[in-house]
CSV table of C-alpha atoms in Angstrom, one decimal:
chain,number,residue,atom,x,y,z
N,7,UNK,CA,37.1,32.6,-36.0
N,8,UNK,CA,37.7,34.9,-38.8
N,9,UNK,CA,37.4,32.6,-41.5
N,10,UNK,CA,33.8,31.8,-40.5
N,11,UNK,CA,32.7,35.7,-40.9
N,12,UNK,CA,31.5,36.0,-44.4
N,13,UNK,CA,33.3,37.8,-47.1
N,14,UNK,CA,32.1,39.4,-50.5
N,15,UNK,CA,34.9,39.9,-52.8
N,16,UNK,CA,34.5,42.4,-56.0
N,17,UNK,CA,37.3,42.2,-58.0
N,18,UNK,CA,37.8,43.9,-61.6
N,19,UNK,CA,39.8,46.5,-63.4
N,20,UNK,CA,39.8,50.3,-63.1
N,21,UNK,CA,36.9,52.2,-63.5
N,22,UNK,CA,34.5,49.7,-63.8
N,23,UNK,CA,32.6,50.8,-61.0
N,24,UNK,CA,33.4,48.4,-58.0
N,25,UNK,CA,33.6,51.4,-55.7
N,26,UNK,CA,29.8,52.2,-56.1
N,27,UNK,CA,28.6,48.6,-56.1
N,28,UNK,CA,30.8,47.4,-52.7
N,29,UNK,CA,29.8,50.7,-50.7
N,30,UNK,CA,26.1,49.9,-52.0
N,31,UNK,CA,26.3,46.1,-50.9
N,32,UNK,CA,27.9,47.4,-47.6
N,33,UNK,CA,25.3,49.7,-46.9
N,34,UNK,CA,22.4,47.4,-48.0
N,35,UNK,CA,24.0,44.4,-45.6
N,36,UNK,CA,25.4,46.6,-42.9
N,37,UNK,CA,28.5,45.0,-43.1
N,38,UNK,CA,32.0,46.3,-43.0
N,39,UNK,CA,33.9,47.9,-46.4
N,40,UNK,CA,37.6,47.2,-47.5
N,41,UNK,CA,38.8,49.7,-50.3
N,42,UNK,CA,42.2,47.8,-51.2
N,43,UNK,CA,42.5,50.1,-53.7
N,44,UNK,CA,42.7,52.8,-51.5
N,45,UNK,CA,45.4,51.5,-49.4
N,46,UNK,CA,47.7,51.2,-52.3
N,47,UNK,CA,46.8,54.8,-53.1
N,48,UNK,CA,47.6,56.0,-49.7
N,49,UNK,CA,50.9,54.1,-50.0
N,50,UNK,CA,51.5,55.7,-53.2
N,51,UNK,CA,50.7,59.0,-51.8
N,52,UNK,CA,52.9,59.1,-49.0
N,53,UNK,CA,55.8,57.4,-50.9
N,54,UNK,CA,55.8,60.6,-53.1
N,55,UNK,CA,55.5,62.7,-50.1
N,56,UNK,CA,58.2,61.1,-48.3
N,57,UNK,CA,60.3,61.3,-51.7
N,58,UNK,CA,60.6,57.1,-51.9
N,59,UNK,CA,61.1,55.9,-55.4
N,60,UNK,CA,58.3,54.2,-56.8
N,61,UNK,CA,60.6,51.4,-57.9
N,62,UNK,CA,62.3,50.7,-54.6
N,63,UNK,CA,60.6,47.5,-53.3
N,64,UNK,CA,62.4,47.4,-50.1
N,65,UNK,CA,61.8,50.7,-49.1
N,66,UNK,CA,58.3,50.8,-49.9
N,67,UNK,CA,57.4,47.6,-48.2
N,68,UNK,CA,59.1,48.8,-44.9
N,69,UNK,CA,57.3,52.1,-45.3
N,70,UNK,CA,54.1,50.0,-45.8
N,71,UNK,CA,54.4,48.3,-42.7
N,72,UNK,CA,54.1,51.4,-40.4
N,73,UNK,CA,51.8,53.5,-43.2
N,74,UNK,CA,49.6,55.6,-40.6
N,75,UNK,CA,46.3,55.0,-42.7
N,76,UNK,CA,42.8,54.8,-41.0
N,77,UNK,CA,39.2,54.4,-42.5
N,78,UNK,CA,36.8,56.3,-40.8
N,79,UNK,CA,32.9,55.9,-41.4
N,80,UNK,CA,31.0,59.0,-41.5
N,81,UNK,CA,27.3,59.7,-42.5
N,82,UNK,CA,28.8,60.7,-46.0
N,83,UNK,CA,30.5,57.3,-46.5
N,84,UNK,CA,33.9,56.1,-45.8
N,85,UNK,CA,36.9,58.6,-45.5
N,86,UNK,CA,40.3,57.6,-46.0
N,87,UNK,CA,43.3,59.3,-43.2
N,88,UNK,CA,46.7,59.6,-43.6
N,89,UNK,CA,48.4,60.9,-40.5
N,90,UNK,CA,44.9,61.7,-39.7
N,91,UNK,CA,44.4,63.9,-42.4
N,92,UNK,CA,41.5,63.3,-45.0
N,93,UNK,CA,43.0,62.5,-48.3
N,94,UNK,CA,39.8,60.6,-49.8
N,95,UNK,CA,40.0,63.2,-52.6
N,96,UNK,CA,43.7,63.4,-53.3
N,97,UNK,CA,44.0,59.6,-53.8
N,98,UNK,CA,41.6,59.6,-56.8
N,99,UNK,CA,43.7,61.7,-59.1
N,100,UNK,CA,44.7,60.1,-61.9
N,101,UNK,CA,48.4,60.9,-60.9
N,102,UNK,CA,48.0,58.8,-57.9
N,103,UNK,CA,45.9,56.1,-59.7
N,104,UNK,CA,48.9,55.6,-62.2
N,105,UNK,CA,51.5,55.8,-59.2
N,106,UNK,CA,49.5,53.1,-57.2
N,107,UNK,CA,49.4,50.6,-60.1
N,108,UNK,CA,53.3,50.6,-60.3
N,109,UNK,CA,53.5,50.1,-56.4
N,110,UNK,CA,50.8,47.3,-56.5
N,111,UNK,CA,52.8,44.6,-58.3
N,112,UNK,CA,55.6,44.7,-55.8
N,113,UNK,CA,56.1,41.4,-54.0
N,114,UNK,CA,57.3,42.7,-51.0
N,115,UNK,CA,54.7,45.7,-50.8
N,116,UNK,CA,51.8,43.4,-51.2
N,117,UNK,CA,53.0,40.8,-48.6
N,118,UNK,CA,53.8,43.5,-46.2
N,119,UNK,CA,50.0,45.0,-46.7
N,120,UNK,CA,48.4,41.4,-47.0
N,121,UNK,CA,47.6,41.1,-42.9
N,122,UNK,CA,46.6,44.6,-43.0
N,123,UNK,CA,44.0,43.7,-45.3
N,124,UNK,CA,42.7,40.5,-43.9
N,125,UNK,CA,42.3,42.3,-40.2
N,126,UNK,CA,38.9,44.0,-41.8
N,127,UNK,CA,37.4,40.6,-42.0
N,128,UNK,CA,35.4,41.3,-38.7
N,129,UNK,CA,31.6,40.4,-37.9
N,130,UNK,CA,29.1,40.7,-39.2
N,131,UNK,CA,30.8,40.5,-42.5
N,132,UNK,CA,33.0,42.1,-45.1
N,133,UNK,CA,32.8,43.4,-48.6
N,134,UNK,CA,36.1,43.8,-50.1
N,135,UNK,CA,36.6,45.9,-53.1
N,136,UNK,CA,40.1,45.3,-55.4
N,137,UNK,CA,42.0,43.2,-57.7
N,138,UNK,CA,43.2,40.2,-56.1
N,139,UNK,CA,40.5,39.8,-53.4
N,140,UNK,CA,39.1,36.8,-54.3
N,141,UNK,CA,42.2,35.3,-55.8
N,142,UNK,CA,44.8,35.8,-52.8
N,143,UNK,CA,43.3,38.1,-49.9
N,144,UNK,CA,40.3,36.0,-49.2
N,145,UNK,CA,40.8,32.9,-51.2
N,146,UNK,CA,37.9,31.0,-48.9
N,147,UNK,CA,35.6,33.8,-49.5
N,148,UNK,CA,32.1,32.3,-49.9
N,149,UNK,CA,30.8,34.6,-52.9
N,150,UNK,CA,33.4,36.2,-55.4
N,151,UNK,CA,32.1,38.8,-58.0
N,152,UNK,CA,34.4,39.9,-60.9
N,153,UNK,CA,33.0,43.2,-62.2
N,154,UNK,CA,34.0,43.9,-65.5
N,155,UNK,CA,33.4,46.4,-68.7
N,156,UNK,CA,34.8,47.2,-71.9
N,157,UNK,CA,37.6,50.0,-71.8
N,158,UNK,CA,35.8,52.2,-74.1
N,159,UNK,CA,32.9,52.4,-71.7
N,160,UNK,CA,35.0,52.8,-68.7
N,161,UNK,CA,36.8,55.9,-70.4
N,162,UNK,CA,33.5,57.1,-71.3
N,163,UNK,CA,32.4,56.8,-67.7
N,164,UNK,CA,35.6,58.6,-66.5
N,165,UNK,CA,35.3,61.1,-68.9
N,166,UNK,CA,31.8,62.1,-67.7
N,167,UNK,CA,32.9,61.8,-64.0
N,168,UNK,CA,35.8,64.6,-64.8
N,169,UNK,CA,33.6,67.0,-67.0
N,170,UNK,CA,31.1,67.0,-63.9
N,171,UNK,CA,33.7,68.2,-61.7
N,172,UNK,CA,34.8,71.0,-64.4
N,173,UNK,CA,37.9,69.0,-65.5
N,174,UNK,CA,38.8,69.3,-69.1
N,175,UNK,CA,38.9,65.6,-70.6
N,176,UNK,CA,40.1,64.1,-73.5
N,177,UNK,CA,38.4,60.8,-74.5
N,178,UNK,CA,41.5,59.4,-76.4
N,179,UNK,CA,43.9,60.1,-73.7
N,180,UNK,CA,41.7,58.5,-70.9
N,181,UNK,CA,41.5,55.4,-73.1
N,182,UNK,CA,45.0,55.3,-73.3
N,183,UNK,CA,45.7,55.2,-69.8
N,184,UNK,CA,43.0,52.6,-69.0
N,185,UNK,CA,44.1,50.4,-71.7
N,186,UNK,CA,48.0,50.8,-70.4
N,187,UNK,CA,46.9,50.1,-66.7
N,188,UNK,CA,44.8,47.2,-67.8
N,189,UNK,CA,47.9,45.9,-69.4
N,190,UNK,CA,50.1,46.3,-66.6
N,191,UNK,CA,47.6,44.8,-63.9
N,192,UNK,CA,46.4,41.8,-66.0
N,193,UNK,CA,50.0,40.9,-67.1
N,194,UNK,CA,51.7,41.5,-63.7
N,195,UNK,CA,54.2,38.4,-62.3
N,196,UNK,CA,52.3,38.8,-58.8
N,197,UNK,CA,48.6,38.5,-58.4
N,198,UNK,CA,47.6,39.4,-62.0
N,199,UNK,CA,44.0,40.7,-62.4
N,200,UNK,CA,42.0,37.6,-63.1
N,201,UNK,CA,38.5,36.2,-62.1
N,202,UNK,CA,39.0,33.6,-59.4
N,203,UNK,CA,38.0,30.3,-60.7
N,204,UNK,CA,34.7,30.2,-58.8
N,205,UNK,CA,33.9,33.9,-59.3
N,206,UNK,CA,30.5,35.0,-61.0
N,207,UNK,CA,31.3,37.7,-63.7
N,208,UNK,CA,29.2,40.6,-64.1
N,209,UNK,CA,29.8,42.5,-67.5
N,210,UNK,CA,28.5,46.3,-66.7
N,211,UNK,CA,29.1,47.6,-70.1
N,212,UNK,CA,25.4,47.8,-71.0
N,213,UNK,CA,24.2,47.7,-67.5
N,214,UNK,CA,22.7,50.6,-65.0
N,215,UNK,CA,23.9,50.7,-61.5
N,216,UNK,CA,20.8,49.4,-60.3
N,217,UNK,CA,21.1,46.2,-62.8
N,218,UNK,CA,24.5,45.4,-61.7
N,219,UNK,CA,23.6,45.8,-58.0
N,220,UNK,CA,20.7,43.6,-58.3
N,221,UNK,CA,22.7,40.8,-60.2
N,222,UNK,CA,25.2,41.0,-57.3
N,223,UNK,CA,22.8,40.9,-54.5
N,224,UNK,CA,21.1,38.0,-56.3
N,225,UNK,CA,24.4,36.0,-56.3
N,226,UNK,CA,25.1,37.0,-52.7
N,227,UNK,CA,21.7,35.6,-51.6
N,228,UNK,CA,22.0,32.6,-53.4
N,229,UNK,CA,25.5,31.8,-51.5
N,230,UNK,CA,25.0,33.1,-48.1
N,231,UNK,CA,21.8,32.9,-45.7
N,232,UNK,CA,21.0,36.2,-44.9
């Protein structure tokens, strides 16, 4: 039965490093990977392309049920396909991130995408990256991690990422965007961003990627017989 398949959930705010951690854990464990944020980003991108208003909950939920979304594993990692077109880079823009954070709190949209996310739970195991993986989607997960960091640290990381890509970035604007998104995510009525009661919290503000990975893997090994 699917509920006997182990799941490691990693929740946390935007820009905290969930994606990097989850990819490393999935690769190390040789488990499947679910990037739930990508699902909402693809929905937002598709809605914009289809001229569906981001506040039209009914239309968005209907569109979510038939969203032509695929995840494909390659030598370079997991790529995201929309209508069989690689949109992995497109959905990582600040614009789409902001759009996704407006779509995600809508109850009908979350309900439409819930089963789709749970279907990723297949043997030998799943690492699930998101904001409500441990509190809603996989409440029975044996390992729940909440990855956090200060808004300032996340803004600095985001600015460095953009600068490395040759994109001009202003720290103040990035910090404001992160703060506003945190406010929306943590205070939304449906599935607010918060640690599950049984989650292990890792504050990555002053930790390296390697230190975060080691802590997370230690938690997993203490909960699951690998």
